[in-house]
Short mmCIF file of C-alpha atoms in Angstrom, two decimals:
data_model
loop_
_atom_site.label_atom_id
_atom_site.label_comp_id
_atom_site.label_asym_id
_atom_site.label_seq_id
_atom_site.Cartn_x
_atom_site.Cartn_y
_atom_site.Cartn_z
CA ASP A 1 60.10 -32.47 -19.56
CA THR A 2 62.24 -29.13 -19.10
CA ALA A 3 59.63 -26.23 -18.29
CA VAL A 4 62.07 -23.47 -19.54
CA SER A 5 65.22 -24.34 -21.51
CA GLN A 6 68.01 -22.38 -22.66
CA THR A 7 70.49 -23.14 -25.37
CA PRO A 8 73.52 -23.26 -25.04
CA LYS A 9 74.32 -24.07 -21.38
CA TYR A 10 77.82 -22.82 -22.23
CA LEU A 11 79.12 -20.11 -24.56
CA VAL A 12 82.85 -19.01 -24.87
CA THR A 13 83.57 -16.59 -27.42
CA GLN A 14 86.01 -13.85 -28.42
CA MET A 15 85.30 -10.07 -28.26
CA GLY A 16 83.51 -8.53 -31.17
CA ASN A 17 81.64 -11.72 -32.06
CA ASP A 18 77.90 -11.66 -32.11
CA LYS A 19 75.98 -14.75 -30.42
CA SER A 20 72.34 -15.82 -29.73
CA ILE A 21 70.90 -17.41 -26.61
CA LYS A 22 67.66 -19.17 -27.08
CA CYS A 23 64.95 -19.80 -24.56
CA GLU A 24 61.90 -22.02 -24.99
CA GLN A 25 58.97 -22.81 -22.41
CA ASN A 26 56.57 -25.05 -22.47
CA LEU A 27 54.22 -23.97 -19.60
CA GLY A 28 51.84 -22.07 -21.79
CA HIS A 29 52.94 -18.81 -19.61
CA ASP A 30 52.26 -15.63 -21.34
CA THR A 31 55.24 -13.53 -20.20
CA MET A 32 59.15 -14.39 -20.76
CA TYR A 33 61.94 -12.28 -18.96
CA TRP A 34 65.81 -12.22 -19.49
CA TYR A 35 67.71 -11.77 -16.45
CA LYS A 36 71.60 -11.15 -16.11
CA GLN A 37 73.49 -12.46 -13.27
CA ASP A 38 77.17 -11.11 -12.76
CA SER A 39 80.15 -12.58 -11.03
CA LYS A 40 78.72 -11.20 -7.76
CA LYS A 41 75.67 -13.20 -7.97
CA PHE A 42 73.77 -10.19 -8.71
CA LEU A 43 70.14 -10.58 -10.53
CA LYS A 44 69.01 -7.66 -12.61
CA ILE A 45 66.19 -7.95 -15.38
CA MET A 46 67.10 -6.78 -18.86
CA PHE A 47 63.85 -7.59 -20.88
CA SER A 48 60.32 -8.79 -20.54
CA TYR A 49 57.98 -9.88 -23.13
CA ASN A 50 54.08 -10.43 -22.65
CA ASN A 51 52.29 -12.06 -25.47
CA LYS A 52 55.16 -11.21 -27.66
CA GLU A 53 55.40 -7.52 -26.95
CA LEU A 54 58.08 -5.75 -25.40
CA ILE A 55 57.24 -4.51 -21.93
CA ILE A 56 60.38 -4.03 -19.84
CA ASN A 57 63.61 -2.60 -21.28
CA GLU A 58 65.80 -2.00 -18.56
CA THR A 59 69.26 0.13 -19.29
CA VAL A 60 70.98 -2.39 -21.26
CA PRO A 61 73.43 -1.35 -24.20
CA ASN A 62 71.73 -1.68 -27.45
CA ARG A 63 74.19 -4.55 -28.70
CA PHE A 64 71.46 -6.73 -26.88
CA SER A 65 68.43 -7.37 -28.88
CA PRO A 66 65.66 -9.56 -27.50
CA LYS A 67 63.17 -11.47 -30.04
CA SER A 68 60.16 -13.06 -29.28
CA PRO A 69 58.73 -15.09 -32.48
CA ASP A 70 55.76 -16.37 -30.58
CA LYS A 71 54.80 -16.62 -26.65
CA ALA A 72 56.67 -19.67 -26.26
CA HIS A 73 60.14 -18.26 -27.33
CA LEU A 74 62.39 -15.35 -26.25
CA ASN A 75 65.77 -15.47 -27.74
CA LEU A 76 68.35 -12.86 -26.77
CA HIS A 77 70.97 -11.68 -29.59
CA ILE A 78 74.36 -10.10 -28.49
CA ASN A 79 76.26 -8.00 -31.14
CA SER A 80 80.05 -7.12 -30.56
CA LEU A 81 80.42 -9.04 -27.49
CA GLU A 82 82.53 -7.34 -24.65
CA LEU A 83 84.58 -8.65 -21.84
CA GLY A 84 82.14 -7.27 -19.59
CA ASP A 85 79.33 -9.20 -21.20
CA SER A 86 80.43 -12.32 -19.38
CA ALA A 87 77.68 -13.57 -16.90
CA VAL A 88 75.34 -16.00 -16.49
CA TYR A 89 71.88 -15.31 -18.44
CA PHE A 90 68.83 -16.55 -17.10
CA CYS A 91 65.59 -16.88 -19.14
CA ALA A 92 62.18 -16.86 -16.96
CA SER A 93 58.61 -17.15 -17.72
CA SER A 94 55.26 -16.48 -15.69
CA GLN A 95 51.73 -16.58 -16.14
CA ALA A 96 49.35 -13.66 -15.30
CA ARG A 97 52.39 -11.53 -14.47
CA GLY A 98 53.63 -14.23 -11.98
CA LEU A 99 50.62 -13.41 -9.44
CA LEU A 100 49.64 -16.99 -9.15
CA ARG A 101 52.77 -19.47 -9.27
CA GLY A 102 55.82 -16.89 -9.51
CA TYR A 103 58.54 -17.06 -12.05
CA THR A 104 59.80 -20.43 -13.48
CA PHE A 105 63.61 -19.84 -14.27
CA GLY A 106 65.64 -21.65 -16.89
CA SER A 107 68.94 -23.28 -15.65
CA GLY A 108 70.92 -20.42 -17.18
CA THR A 109 73.63 -19.73 -19.96
CA ARG A 110 77.19 -19.22 -18.78
CA LEU A 111 78.64 -16.79 -21.36
CA THR A 112 82.41 -16.20 -21.25
CA VAL A 113 83.93 -13.40 -23.63
CA VAL A 114 87.55 -13.81 -24.06
CA ALA B 1 62.16 2.99 -7.85
CA GLN B 2 62.00 0.05 -5.82
CA SER B 3 64.82 -1.79 -4.30
CA VAL B 4 65.35 -4.77 -2.34
CA SER B 5 67.92 -5.02 0.41
CA GLN B 6 69.45 -8.24 1.87
CA HIS B 7 71.08 -7.57 5.06
CA ASN B 8 73.48 -10.36 5.30
CA HIS B 9 75.97 -10.84 2.63
CA HIS B 10 77.56 -14.09 3.85
CA VAL B 11 76.18 -16.33 6.62
CA ILE B 12 78.18 -19.44 7.99
CA LEU B 13 76.48 -21.65 10.46
CA SER B 14 76.65 -25.16 11.57
CA GLU B 15 74.27 -28.06 10.79
CA ALA B 16 70.85 -28.03 13.17
CA ALA B 17 71.65 -24.29 14.11
CA SER B 18 68.75 -21.88 13.17
CA LEU B 19 68.66 -19.52 10.19
CA GLU B 20 67.30 -15.84 9.55
CA LEU B 21 67.79 -13.94 6.66
CA GLY B 22 66.74 -10.16 6.45
CA CYS B 23 65.06 -8.39 3.56
CA ASN B 24 63.40 -5.12 3.15
CA TYR B 25 61.97 -3.40 0.27
CA SER B 26 61.21 -0.19 -0.39
CA TYR B 27 58.05 0.17 -2.60
CA GLY B 28 54.91 1.48 -0.79
CA GLY B 29 52.27 -0.12 -3.23
CA THR B 30 51.12 -3.49 -3.43
CA VAL B 31 53.77 -6.02 -3.80
CA ASN B 32 54.10 -9.49 -4.04
CA LEU B 33 57.20 -11.11 -2.36
CA PHE B 34 59.59 -14.19 -2.84
CA TRP B 35 62.24 -15.99 -1.61
CA TYR B 36 64.32 -18.02 -4.34
CA VAL B 37 67.06 -20.46 -3.58
CA GLN B 38 70.14 -21.08 -6.01
CA TYR B 39 72.07 -24.26 -5.18
CA PRO B 40 75.66 -24.42 -6.68
CA GLY B 41 75.71 -24.32 -10.26
CA GLN B 42 71.97 -24.60 -10.48
CA HIS B 43 69.13 -22.27 -11.41
CA LEU B 44 66.75 -20.46 -9.16
CA GLN B 45 64.26 -22.28 -7.81
CA LEU B 46 61.11 -20.82 -5.77
CA LEU B 47 61.10 -21.33 -2.23
CA LEU B 48 58.13 -19.57 -0.95
CA LYS B 49 55.99 -16.49 -1.82
CA TYR B 50 53.33 -14.19 -0.28
CA PHE B 51 50.71 -12.35 -2.43
CA SER B 52 48.14 -11.76 0.55
CA GLY B 53 46.42 -13.34 3.46
CA ASP B 54 48.23 -15.13 6.30
CA PRO B 55 51.62 -12.85 6.83
CA LEU B 56 53.23 -16.37 7.91
CA VAL B 57 54.15 -18.20 4.61
CA LYS B 58 55.45 -21.98 4.63
CA GLY B 59 57.54 -23.04 2.01
CA ILE B 60 59.42 -25.89 0.74
CA LYS B 61 62.15 -27.50 2.51
CA GLY B 62 61.03 -26.65 5.87
CA PHE B 63 61.51 -22.61 5.23
CA GLU B 64 59.16 -19.94 6.45
CA ALA B 65 58.99 -16.34 5.85
CA GLU B 66 57.19 -13.57 7.89
CA PHE B 67 55.65 -10.47 6.08
CA ILE B 68 55.61 -7.32 8.40
CA LYS B 69 53.89 -4.70 6.38
CA SER B 70 54.79 -1.79 8.74
CA LYS B 71 58.51 -2.88 8.49
CA PHE B 72 58.80 -3.41 4.80
CA SER B 73 60.16 -6.57 5.41
CA PHE B 74 60.02 -10.30 4.47
CA ASN B 75 62.21 -12.23 6.61
CA LEU B 76 63.12 -15.88 5.46
CA ARG B 77 63.81 -18.49 8.53
CA LYS B 78 64.55 -22.05 8.96
CA PRO B 79 64.58 -23.76 12.69
CA SER B 80 67.34 -26.13 11.82
CA VAL B 81 69.42 -26.10 8.89
CA GLN B 82 71.01 -28.88 7.04
CA TRP B 83 74.34 -29.01 5.11
CA SER B 84 72.37 -29.48 1.74
CA ASP B 85 71.11 -25.92 2.51
CA THR B 86 74.37 -24.56 1.68
CA ALA B 87 73.12 -22.13 -1.48
CA GLU B 88 72.50 -18.48 -2.58
CA TYR B 89 69.55 -17.14 -1.23
CA PHE B 90 67.73 -14.23 -2.91
CA CYS B 91 64.67 -11.97 -1.95
CA ALA B 92 62.37 -10.64 -4.57
CA VAL B 93 59.91 -8.02 -4.91
CA LYS B 94 57.44 -7.99 -7.90
CA ASN B 95 55.03 -4.98 -8.66
CA ASP B 96 53.46 -5.11 -12.11
CA TYR B 97 55.52 -7.20 -14.74
CA LYS B 98 58.90 -6.55 -12.65
CA LEU B 99 60.55 -8.77 -10.40
CA SER B 100 63.47 -7.03 -8.64
CA PHE B 101 66.13 -9.14 -6.76
CA GLY B 102 68.15 -8.27 -3.46
CA ALA B 103 72.01 -8.93 -4.00
CA GLY B 104 71.77 -12.55 -2.42
CA THR B 105 72.93 -13.95 0.75
CA THR B 106 75.36 -16.96 0.58
CA VAL B 107 74.63 -19.07 3.22
CA THR B 108 77.31 -22.03 4.11
CA VAL B 109 76.39 -24.87 6.56
CA ARG B 110 79.22 -26.56 7.97
CA ALA B 111 78.80 -30.45 8.59
#
């Protein structure tokens, strides 16, 4: 049973395209996150949803739009992809703001924009 | 704004050597502290965490970390590393909903 699953695992696409990455968690957590890991391995939070409500929206281009249809899903849609969007995107989830067990991360989606 | 600093960018050591990775944070309020490990090509896994109580925290795979409030530090240690400890290590600090990561330390263990 995969706790936090992301699809696709790899995504190669051309500049200017629109793409989506999906994330689902079966842990019953109430909060989900998107993190971006750049080529230097630096991890930066992008968005967070708690019970389908957006609670963290860091300085991210508005080409990036998260959507949470329910507590178990948080998808990331990216419009007009640029070369600089190439990175690994990690979805994560937590319960009670991560106070008890920390965060559980998905296996990542490696996005390559060519 | 809070920040997390990891002092070592890349650490190279031999098997059985001791490891200590430094982490400092710059937030004065109540924080929760974490160390995550990312093995090559894999996702982040929780090594250990500190919320309250005993400042010496023991985690998985023989790792431990010590929270020193006066120094705003949460250093990670392992007395004897193995080749399989080769990975990227991330310190993270959480307040409210936000988990902020340090830049990471690459640890390479030579057999």
